[in-house]
Structures are given as C-alpha cells and as structure tokens.
Amino acid sequence: MIQVGVNGYGTIGKRVADAVAAQPDMELVGVAKTRPNFEAETAVRKAYPLYAAVPERVDRFAEEGLELAGEVDELVAAADVIVDCTPSGIGAENASLYEDHDTPTIFQGGEDADVAEVSFNARANYADAVGADSARVVSCNTTGLSRILAPLEEEWGVEKARVTLVRRGGDPGQTDRGPIDDILPDPVTIPSHHGPDVNTIFPDLDIDTLGMKVPATLMHTHSVNVTLESEADAEDVLDRFADETRLFLIPPGADIDGSGKLKEFAHDTGRPRGDLWENCIWAESVTVEGRDLYLFQAIHQESDVVPENVDAIRALSGDADAAESRRTTEDAMGVGI
Ligand code: NAD
C-alpha cells in the first residue's frame, strides 16, 4: 500500500484525499490543515487523521474540539508520497520540508513549472514521472486541453491549436473573487499563460491561447480550434474521443446547454460534490472544415485534476503502467459517464 499524505485540505486537497482513500493500493495517512474550519470538521467526520499545518496554531484546533494526530512534519515523515494542495505559491515554500524528509511530492498547477522535476498529465506523459522525486499536476485548464490534444496528436497530428478559455471568476466558495458584473479579457495580453503551460506537457506543440474571465463559478468553457496535420471528419474525431475514458461527449439529445445543467446532471447521478472529473465536450459542436477542428468543452475546475493526482502518486511510486493506473483510478472513483 502506498502511504499518502495530503497537505492543504481545501478545494483540491479534500477531493484528492477522498480519491486516495478509495484506491485499492493506497492508504491515506492523513491531511494537514491550517485552520480548524468546516473542512477540518469534515476531515474528522471522515476519520481522516488531521495534522496541523502551522505548529503555532495547534491550540486553535483543541479550542474547536478537533483532535489532532500531530503536526505536518510528522505527516510528511509518515508518508511515502505527499500531495501538496496548498494555495498557489505556498507549495514552493513547502518544498524544502518535503526535501528534508526525502518524501516524493506532487505539486499543483498553481505553482511554477520549475517547482517539480516534471509537469504531469496522466494521458499525455505519465512515463516522464515514473520514479521521479516530484511532479506538478498541471492546472485544470491545461489538464482539459492535454486530454484532447494527446489523441488528436497521435491520430492526425496537430499543426496548430488556438483556444479561447472563458474562465469562471472563482470557485463557488470563493466569495471574495470576481468579476460579479463584467466580462474581462484576462490577461489582456496574448497569449495567456495557458499555452506555455500546455507546452510543459507537449514541448513542441504550436498553441496560442486567449483568456477571459466571467461572472460564473461552476465551470470553465473552452472554445477550441485545432488545425490537424491530416484530414479527418467529425465522425472520426467523435469515434476517437469516445475511446477516451476522461472525455464525456454530451449527447445531442441530453438537453444540456451549459454548466448549470452539467452540474445538475452530476448531482442527479450521485457524483460526490457534483464533481465532473471528465472533460465535457458538446458532441454537436465537434465540426471539421478541411483540416480545422472546432469544438466547445466545459471543464470542472474543482475536480478534473483529481484522477490525475492519483495517477501521479502511482507514477512517483514507480508504477510504470500508465493504462493500468488510469483504469484502477477510474474504477475506484467511478470516472466515465
Ligand atoms: P484552496 O484555497 O481551496 O485550498 C488550499 C488549502 O490549503 C486551504 O484549506 C488553506 O487553508 C490551506 N493552506 C494554506 N496555507 C497552507 C500551508 N502553509 N500549509 C498547509 N495548508 C495550507 O485552494 P485550491 O483551489 O484547492 O488550490 C490548491 C492548488 O490547486 C493551487 O495550486 C491551485 O492553483 C490548484 N488548482 C486549483 C483549482 C481550482 O479551480 N480550485 C484547479 C486546479 C488546480
């Protein structure tokens, strides 16, 4: 059993913890939290050993009636792999703690690429992380793009990708984020950081990205144009995508017109937290004009990176079989609509 610790138990961390706990070959040794808030309370209710991320705040947990298993360095020492799910930039600050304990570490996409030996997507470059000391699971948007670019590159070749990312202003719990009544080019300069981030997974891929931010919380939406190297037709692309377990092709008859109904579907089908781990591609949008492929996809920013984190844990632990890891992850979590 791979002993896994999760440092940072927020939006991503709590989902990674649940996914790890569900795996047949992993054991969650604990989660570390900075504050004894409602998320700490849920960790205790789930019987996840709770560690204090900041030693000076140990007493605050006791004051809230939350029992601690220890402090974060004990969690790092006990784990075979640490998944750092702290806010952007804090992961890099924590890196020396993990190095001091020689504990292989997974960082998240909010960190700069140089925080880890390799940037990781389970579909595109699993092998690069096998046996590494650290990996960075790329952001929700880069994960969503990598999952479609990998099969397109393999089947037809990608001459050039152009993507406009319409991004949610904040996650549902982020009441301090915006905009609340505007549509922002974000960043106003082109390309946005997403294209270069995709290049951490596909170094030679020609991609331009444009970012926008809108008053929404549920999901991101991508408008994608990929010029293929050889001709395809839409049916071929749909058939190829249908083989990909982390792509959900929204059926034309489903009457799903946006993120609201997608999330409703996820809740109705009993997904934990209404999570959509798969890219949600509108099948009707998949169109090919000559060698130009167009599509719309929605990306659930809070959850699409979660199965990737689980696979990254196996890769760092030396398990070299990418397809087997992805299958195990998906079976345990219930990925694949
Ligand atoms: P979050 O703010 O929801 O959760 C972070 C958690 O870490 C919080 O509970 C916070 O209290 C805790 N924390 C803060 N400082 C800490 C420290 N020093 N030690 C331990 N814990 C600490 O953030 P998030 O959305 O889960 O993002 C985490 C990472 O995942 C970031 O790199 C982010 O860019 C990336 N990411 C986020 C999303 C998303 O949409 N939320 C998607 C993909 C990747």
Short mmCIF file of C-alpha atoms and ligand atoms in Angstrom, two decimals:
data_model
loop_
_atom_site.label_atom_id
_atom_site.label_comp_id
_atom_site.label_asym_id
_atom_site.label_seq_id
_atom_site.Cartn_x
_atom_site.Cartn_y
_atom_site.Cartn_z
CA MET A 1 0.00 0.00 0.00
CA ILE A 2 1.28 3.46 -0.89
CA GLN A 3 1.03 5.71 2.17
CA VAL A 4 -0.22 9.11 1.02
CA GLY A 5 -0.40 12.41 2.94
CA VAL A 6 -2.29 15.47 1.73
CA ASN A 7 -1.00 18.89 2.80
CA GLY A 8 -3.65 21.57 2.23
CA TYR A 9 -7.22 20.39 2.61
CA GLY A 10 -9.21 22.86 0.53
CA THR A 11 -10.97 22.57 -2.83
CA ILE A 12 -8.44 20.23 -4.44
CA GLY A 13 -6.99 18.63 -1.29
CA LYS A 14 -10.28 17.29 0.07
CA ARG A 15 -11.12 15.74 -3.27
CA VAL A 16 -7.67 14.19 -3.64
CA ALA A 17 -7.95 12.79 -0.11
CA ASP A 18 -11.28 11.09 -0.92
CA ALA A 19 -9.92 9.72 -4.20
CA VAL A 20 -6.81 8.33 -2.47
CA ALA A 21 -8.92 6.75 0.27
CA ALA A 22 -10.93 4.94 -2.43
CA GLN A 23 -7.89 3.37 -4.15
CA PRO A 24 -7.19 -0.32 -3.55
CA ASP A 25 -3.41 0.20 -3.45
CA MET A 26 -3.24 3.40 -1.37
CA GLU A 27 -3.78 4.42 2.21
CA LEU A 28 -4.49 7.99 3.31
CA VAL A 29 -2.20 8.57 6.28
CA GLY A 30 -3.66 11.98 6.98
CA VAL A 31 -4.44 15.52 5.90
CA ALA A 32 -2.91 18.78 7.11
CA LYS A 33 -4.94 21.94 7.66
CA THR A 34 -4.00 25.46 8.64
CA ARG A 35 -7.27 26.29 10.39
CA PRO A 36 -9.96 24.37 12.29
CA ASN A 37 -12.70 25.41 9.86
CA PHE A 38 -15.61 23.40 8.41
CA GLU A 39 -13.27 21.45 6.15
CA ALA A 40 -11.22 20.34 9.18
CA GLU A 41 -14.50 19.27 10.74
CA THR A 42 -15.37 17.14 7.70
CA ALA A 43 -11.93 15.50 7.72
CA VAL A 44 -12.53 14.45 11.32
CA ARG A 45 -16.02 13.17 10.48
CA LYS A 46 -14.50 11.05 7.70
CA ALA A 47 -11.98 9.69 10.23
CA TYR A 48 -9.02 11.11 8.29
CA PRO A 49 -6.13 11.73 10.71
CA LEU A 50 -5.85 15.52 10.97
CA TYR A 51 -2.48 17.29 11.25
CA ALA A 52 -1.78 20.95 12.00
CA ALA A 53 -0.07 22.63 9.06
CA VAL A 54 1.10 25.55 11.21
CA PRO A 55 2.62 24.49 14.58
CA GLU A 56 1.69 27.80 16.30
CA ARG A 57 -1.98 27.10 15.64
CA VAL A 58 -2.21 23.70 17.32
CA ASP A 59 -4.21 25.10 20.24
CA ARG A 60 -6.88 26.52 17.96
CA PHE A 61 -7.87 23.02 16.87
CA ALA A 62 -8.31 21.94 20.50
CA GLU A 63 -10.40 25.06 21.16
CA GLU A 64 -12.76 23.98 18.36
CA GLY A 65 -12.89 20.46 19.77
CA LEU A 66 -10.92 18.93 16.90
CA GLU A 67 -8.42 16.26 17.84
CA LEU A 68 -5.09 16.36 16.03
CA ALA A 69 -2.96 13.37 15.06
CA GLY A 70 0.14 15.58 15.04
CA GLU A 71 1.94 18.31 13.12
CA VAL A 72 2.64 18.48 9.42
CA ASP A 73 6.27 17.34 9.56
CA GLU A 74 5.09 14.10 11.20
CA LEU A 75 2.66 13.60 8.32
CA VAL A 76 5.44 14.21 5.79
CA ALA A 77 7.68 11.72 7.62
CA ALA A 78 4.97 9.06 7.70
CA ALA A 79 4.03 9.37 4.00
CA ASP A 80 5.55 7.61 1.00
CA VAL A 81 4.18 10.42 -1.16
CA ILE A 82 2.91 13.88 -0.19
CA VAL A 83 0.34 15.67 -2.30
CA ASP A 84 0.71 19.40 -1.73
CA CYS A 85 -2.66 21.08 -2.31
CA THR A 86 -1.89 24.44 -0.74
CA PRO A 87 -2.69 27.75 -2.49
CA SER A 88 -0.54 28.91 -5.43
CA GLY A 89 2.98 29.74 -4.33
CA ILE A 90 2.77 28.05 -0.92
CA GLY A 91 3.72 24.71 -2.47
CA ALA A 92 7.09 26.12 -3.50
CA GLU A 93 7.59 27.43 0.05
CA ASN A 94 6.84 23.93 1.39
CA ALA A 95 9.26 22.19 -0.99
CA SER A 96 12.18 22.22 1.48
CA LEU A 97 10.03 20.49 4.13
CA TYR A 98 9.41 17.60 1.72
CA GLU A 99 13.05 17.50 0.61
CA ASP A 100 14.24 17.39 4.23
CA HIS A 101 12.22 14.19 4.68
CA ASP A 102 13.09 12.78 1.22
CA THR A 103 9.36 12.41 0.62
CA PRO A 104 8.39 12.39 -3.07
CA THR A 105 5.93 15.20 -3.72
CA ILE A 106 3.15 16.14 -6.06
CA PHE A 107 2.50 19.85 -6.52
CA GLN A 108 -0.49 21.54 -8.15
CA GLY A 109 -0.86 23.68 -11.23
CA GLY A 110 -0.81 26.98 -9.34
CA GLU A 111 2.95 26.51 -8.83
CA ASP A 112 5.54 27.49 -11.42
CA ALA A 113 6.69 24.58 -13.57
CA ASP A 114 10.17 24.62 -12.06
CA VAL A 115 8.81 23.61 -8.63
CA ALA A 116 8.99 19.96 -9.75
CA GLU A 117 11.09 17.67 -11.93
CA VAL A 118 8.24 17.15 -14.36
CA SER A 119 4.83 18.58 -15.26
CA PHE A 120 2.28 15.78 -15.43
CA ASN A 121 -0.83 14.67 -17.28
CA ALA A 122 -1.81 11.01 -16.96
CA ARG A 123 -2.94 10.71 -20.59
CA ALA A 124 -0.08 12.58 -22.23
CA ASN A 125 3.18 11.99 -20.35
CA TYR A 126 2.72 9.55 -17.43
CA ALA A 127 6.03 7.82 -18.22
CA ASP A 128 8.03 11.03 -17.66
CA ALA A 129 7.11 10.99 -13.96
CA VAL A 130 7.82 7.32 -13.23
CA GLY A 131 10.28 7.20 -10.35
CA ALA A 132 10.74 11.00 -10.22
CA ASP A 133 11.04 12.75 -6.85
CA SER A 134 8.45 15.37 -7.72
CA ALA A 135 5.78 16.15 -10.27
CA ARG A 136 3.42 19.06 -10.86
CA VAL A 137 -0.10 18.12 -11.92
CA VAL A 138 -0.89 20.84 -14.43
CA SER A 139 -3.85 23.19 -13.95
CA CYS A 140 -7.48 22.30 -14.57
CA ASN A 141 -7.40 24.06 -17.96
CA THR A 142 -4.11 22.52 -19.07
CA THR A 143 -5.36 19.10 -17.97
CA GLY A 144 -8.52 19.58 -20.04
CA LEU A 145 -6.54 20.64 -23.10
CA SER A 146 -3.96 17.85 -22.74
CA ARG A 147 -6.68 15.22 -22.70
CA ILE A 148 -7.95 16.23 -26.14
CA LEU A 149 -4.61 17.18 -27.68
CA ALA A 150 -3.00 13.80 -26.89
CA PRO A 151 -5.38 11.69 -29.01
CA LEU A 152 -5.53 14.33 -31.77
CA GLU A 153 -1.74 14.45 -31.93
CA GLU A 154 -1.48 10.65 -32.01
CA GLU A 155 -4.17 10.12 -34.66
CA TRP A 156 -3.87 13.08 -37.04
CA GLY A 157 -1.03 15.28 -35.78
CA VAL A 158 -1.58 18.85 -34.58
CA GLU A 159 -0.32 21.64 -36.84
CA LYS A 160 -1.63 24.45 -34.64
CA ALA A 161 -4.07 24.83 -31.75
CA ARG A 162 -5.94 28.04 -30.94
CA VAL A 163 -8.03 28.10 -27.78
CA THR A 164 -10.12 30.80 -26.09
CA LEU A 165 -10.65 29.97 -22.43
CA VAL A 166 -13.74 31.51 -20.85
CA ARG A 167 -12.92 31.11 -17.19
CA ARG A 168 -15.10 31.15 -14.11
CA GLY A 169 -14.37 34.13 -11.88
CA GLY A 170 -13.93 31.97 -8.76
CA ASP A 171 -14.96 28.66 -7.25
CA PRO A 172 -18.41 28.52 -5.60
CA GLY A 173 -16.94 29.06 -2.11
CA GLN A 174 -14.67 31.93 -3.18
CA THR A 175 -16.96 34.83 -2.24
CA ASP A 176 -14.06 37.28 -2.50
CA ARG A 177 -13.45 36.67 -6.21
CA GLY A 178 -14.95 38.28 -9.30
CA PRO A 179 -15.91 39.85 -11.60
CA ILE A 180 -19.53 39.99 -10.45
CA ASP A 181 -20.82 42.10 -13.35
CA ASP A 182 -18.30 42.23 -16.15
CA ILE A 183 -16.55 40.29 -18.89
CA LEU A 184 -12.79 40.63 -18.72
CA PRO A 185 -10.04 39.79 -21.17
CA ASP A 186 -7.78 38.10 -18.58
CA PRO A 187 -4.99 38.55 -19.20
CA VAL A 188 -5.50 41.27 -21.80
CA THR A 189 -2.15 40.30 -23.37
CA ILE A 190 -1.86 37.34 -25.72
CA PRO A 191 -1.01 34.54 -25.30
CA SER A 192 -2.43 33.81 -21.87
CA HIS A 193 -0.25 31.64 -19.63
CA HIS A 194 -2.26 28.55 -20.63
CA GLY A 195 -0.47 27.97 -23.95
CA PRO A 196 3.02 27.95 -22.40
CA ASP A 197 1.64 25.68 -19.67
CA VAL A 198 0.40 23.22 -22.32
CA ASN A 199 3.96 23.30 -23.68
CA THR A 200 5.22 21.90 -20.36
CA ILE A 201 3.36 18.72 -21.40
CA PHE A 202 3.77 18.97 -25.21
CA PRO A 203 7.04 20.87 -25.69
CA ASP A 204 6.81 21.06 -29.50
CA LEU A 205 3.12 21.82 -29.87
CA ASP A 206 2.19 25.08 -31.60
CA ILE A 207 -0.59 26.61 -29.49
CA ASP A 208 -1.98 30.10 -28.89
CA THR A 209 -4.40 30.74 -26.02
CA LEU A 210 -6.59 33.71 -25.10
CA GLY A 211 -8.09 34.03 -21.62
CA MET A 212 -11.30 35.67 -20.44
CA LYS A 213 -12.98 35.81 -17.04
CA VAL A 214 -16.74 35.95 -16.49
CA PRO A 215 -19.15 36.13 -13.54
CA ALA A 216 -19.61 32.37 -13.15
CA THR A 217 -18.45 29.83 -10.59
CA LEU A 218 -19.44 26.41 -11.88
CA MET A 219 -17.05 25.57 -14.73
CA HIS A 220 -14.69 26.92 -17.39
CA THR A 221 -15.66 26.73 -21.06
CA HIS A 222 -13.14 26.36 -23.89
CA SER A 223 -13.69 27.34 -27.49
CA VAL A 224 -11.19 25.14 -29.32
CA ASN A 225 -9.81 25.27 -32.87
CA VAL A 226 -7.16 22.72 -33.83
CA THR A 227 -5.64 22.63 -37.30
CA LEU A 228 -4.81 18.97 -37.86
CA GLU A 229 -1.88 17.80 -39.97
CA SER A 230 -4.05 15.39 -41.93
CA GLU A 231 -7.71 15.42 -42.92
CA ALA A 232 -10.34 13.98 -40.61
CA ASP A 233 -14.06 14.16 -40.45
CA ALA A 234 -16.17 14.92 -37.41
CA GLU A 235 -17.39 11.34 -37.03
CA ASP A 236 -13.79 10.05 -36.90
CA VAL A 237 -12.95 12.58 -34.19
CA LEU A 238 -16.05 11.66 -32.18
CA ASP A 239 -15.19 7.94 -32.52
CA ARG A 240 -11.64 8.60 -31.35
CA PHE A 241 -12.82 10.69 -28.40
CA ALA A 242 -15.37 8.01 -27.44
CA ASP A 243 -12.41 5.71 -26.64
CA GLU A 244 -11.04 8.21 -24.12
CA THR A 245 -12.33 7.47 -20.63
CA ARG A 246 -11.77 11.01 -19.34
CA LEU A 247 -13.75 12.65 -22.14
CA PHE A 248 -17.53 12.84 -21.80
CA LEU A 249 -19.31 13.50 -25.09
CA ILE A 250 -22.53 15.31 -24.23
CA PRO A 251 -25.19 13.59 -26.34
CA PRO A 252 -27.20 15.91 -28.60
CA GLY A 253 -30.48 14.71 -27.08
CA ALA A 254 -29.43 15.31 -23.47
CA ASP A 255 -30.67 18.90 -23.46
CA ILE A 256 -27.57 20.07 -21.61
CA ASP A 257 -26.97 23.66 -22.70
CA GLY A 258 -24.29 24.74 -20.23
CA SER A 259 -22.51 24.32 -16.91
CA GLY A 260 -25.69 24.60 -14.85
CA LYS A 261 -27.28 21.52 -16.38
CA LEU A 262 -23.96 19.67 -16.45
CA LYS A 263 -23.61 20.16 -12.70
CA GLU A 264 -27.27 19.25 -12.22
CA PHE A 265 -26.62 16.02 -14.13
CA ALA A 266 -23.60 15.29 -11.94
CA HIS A 267 -25.64 15.84 -8.76
CA ASP A 268 -28.58 13.80 -10.08
CA THR A 269 -26.31 10.87 -10.92
CA GLY A 270 -24.89 10.89 -7.40
CA ARG A 271 -21.44 12.30 -8.14
CA PRO A 272 -19.68 13.33 -4.88
CA ARG A 273 -19.91 17.15 -4.57
CA GLY A 274 -21.40 17.20 -8.07
CA ASP A 275 -17.91 16.58 -9.46
CA LEU A 276 -17.27 16.15 -13.18
CA TRP A 277 -13.83 14.58 -13.49
CA GLU A 278 -14.15 14.30 -17.27
CA ASN A 279 -13.88 16.99 -19.97
CA CYS A 280 -17.47 17.69 -21.04
CA ILE A 281 -17.46 18.07 -24.83
CA TRP A 282 -20.62 19.01 -26.69
CA ALA A 283 -20.74 16.27 -29.36
CA GLU A 284 -22.79 18.55 -31.63
CA SER A 285 -20.04 21.16 -31.55
CA VAL A 286 -17.40 18.81 -32.98
CA THR A 287 -17.03 20.15 -36.52
CA VAL A 288 -14.28 19.77 -39.10
CA GLU A 289 -13.77 22.21 -42.01
CA GLY A 290 -10.90 20.90 -44.13
CA ARG A 291 -8.21 20.23 -41.54
CA ASP A 292 -9.72 22.65 -38.98
CA LEU A 293 -11.43 21.02 -36.00
CA TYR A 294 -13.72 23.10 -33.79
CA LEU A 295 -15.42 22.19 -30.50
CA PHE A 296 -16.72 23.53 -27.20
CA GLN A 297 -15.83 21.84 -23.93
CA ALA A 298 -16.63 22.59 -20.29
CA ILE A 299 -14.08 21.86 -17.58
CA HIS A 300 -14.98 21.39 -13.93
CA GLN A 301 -12.06 23.24 -12.39
CA GLU A 302 -12.55 21.80 -8.91
CA SER A 303 -12.29 18.16 -9.90
CA ASP A 304 -10.74 17.31 -13.30
CA VAL A 305 -7.22 17.24 -11.83
CA VAL A 306 -8.18 14.77 -9.10
CA PRO A 307 -7.75 11.49 -11.05
CA GLU A 308 -4.52 12.96 -12.44
CA ASN A 309 -3.19 13.40 -8.90
CA VAL A 310 -3.95 9.75 -8.12
CA ASP A 311 -2.08 8.60 -11.23
CA ALA A 312 0.81 10.90 -10.39
CA ILE A 313 1.10 9.20 -6.99
CA ARG A 314 1.49 5.84 -8.73
CA ALA A 315 3.98 7.24 -11.22
CA LEU A 316 6.21 8.70 -8.50
CA SER A 317 5.97 5.39 -6.64
CA GLY A 318 7.48 3.67 -9.66
CA ASP A 319 4.41 2.04 -11.20
CA ALA A 320 5.23 2.27 -14.90
CA ASP A 321 1.97 1.04 -16.38
CA ALA A 322 0.04 4.20 -17.29
CA ALA A 323 -3.03 2.48 -18.74
CA GLU A 324 -3.34 0.18 -15.73
CA SER A 325 -3.01 3.11 -13.32
CA ARG A 326 -5.65 5.14 -15.13
CA ARG A 327 -8.02 2.15 -15.13
CA THR A 328 -7.52 1.49 -11.40
CA THR A 329 -8.07 5.18 -10.60
CA GLU A 330 -11.22 5.34 -12.72
CA ASP A 331 -12.72 2.11 -11.37
CA ALA A 332 -12.17 3.20 -7.77
CA MET A 333 -13.58 6.70 -8.30
CA GLY A 334 -16.31 5.89 -10.81
CA VAL A 335 -14.82 8.05 -13.59
CA GLY A 336 -16.50 7.70 -17.01
CA ILE A 337 -20.07 8.81 -17.60
P1 NAD B 1 -7.93 26.31 -1.62
O1 NAD B 1 -7.67 27.68 -1.13
O2 NAD B 1 -9.34 25.87 -1.84
O3 NAD B 1 -7.27 25.24 -0.63
C1 NAD B 1 -5.97 25.39 -0.15
C2 NAD B 1 -5.94 24.88 1.28
O4 NAD B 1 -4.61 24.96 1.76
C3 NAD B 1 -6.79 25.72 2.23
O5 NAD B 1 -7.52 24.84 3.07
C4 NAD B 1 -5.77 26.53 3.02
O6 NAD B 1 -6.23 26.83 4.32
C5 NAD B 1 -4.61 25.57 3.05
N1 NAD B 1 -3.31 26.17 3.32
C6 NAD B 1 -2.92 27.46 3.18
N2 NAD B 1 -1.63 27.60 3.53
C7 NAD B 1 -1.20 26.37 3.90
C8 NAD B 1 0.04 25.86 4.39
N3 NAD B 1 1.11 26.66 4.53
N4 NAD B 1 0.12 24.55 4.68
C9 NAD B 1 -0.95 23.73 4.51
N5 NAD B 1 -2.14 24.16 4.08
C10 NAD B 1 -2.26 25.47 3.77
O7 NAD B 1 -7.07 26.16 -2.93
P2 NAD B 1 -7.32 25.14 -4.13
O8 NAD B 1 -8.31 25.73 -5.06
O9 NAD B 1 -7.55 23.78 -3.59
O10 NAD B 1 -5.93 25.21 -4.88
C11 NAD B 1 -4.82 24.44 -4.47
C12 NAD B 1 -3.86 24.31 -5.63
O11 NAD B 1 -4.53 23.63 -6.68
C13 NAD B 1 -3.35 25.63 -6.23
O12 NAD B 1 -2.06 25.43 -6.73
C14 NAD B 1 -4.31 25.85 -7.37
O13 NAD B 1 -3.77 26.67 -8.38
C15 NAD B 1 -4.50 24.42 -7.85
N6 NAD B 1 -5.73 24.20 -8.61
C16 NAD B 1 -6.91 24.76 -8.21
C17 NAD B 1 -8.03 24.56 -8.97
C18 NAD B 1 -9.33 25.19 -8.63
O14 NAD B 1 -10.08 25.54 -9.52
N7 NAD B 1 -9.69 25.37 -7.39
C19 NAD B 1 -7.98 23.75 -10.11
C20 NAD B 1 -6.78 23.12 -10.44
C21 NAD B 1 -5.65 23.37 -9.68
#
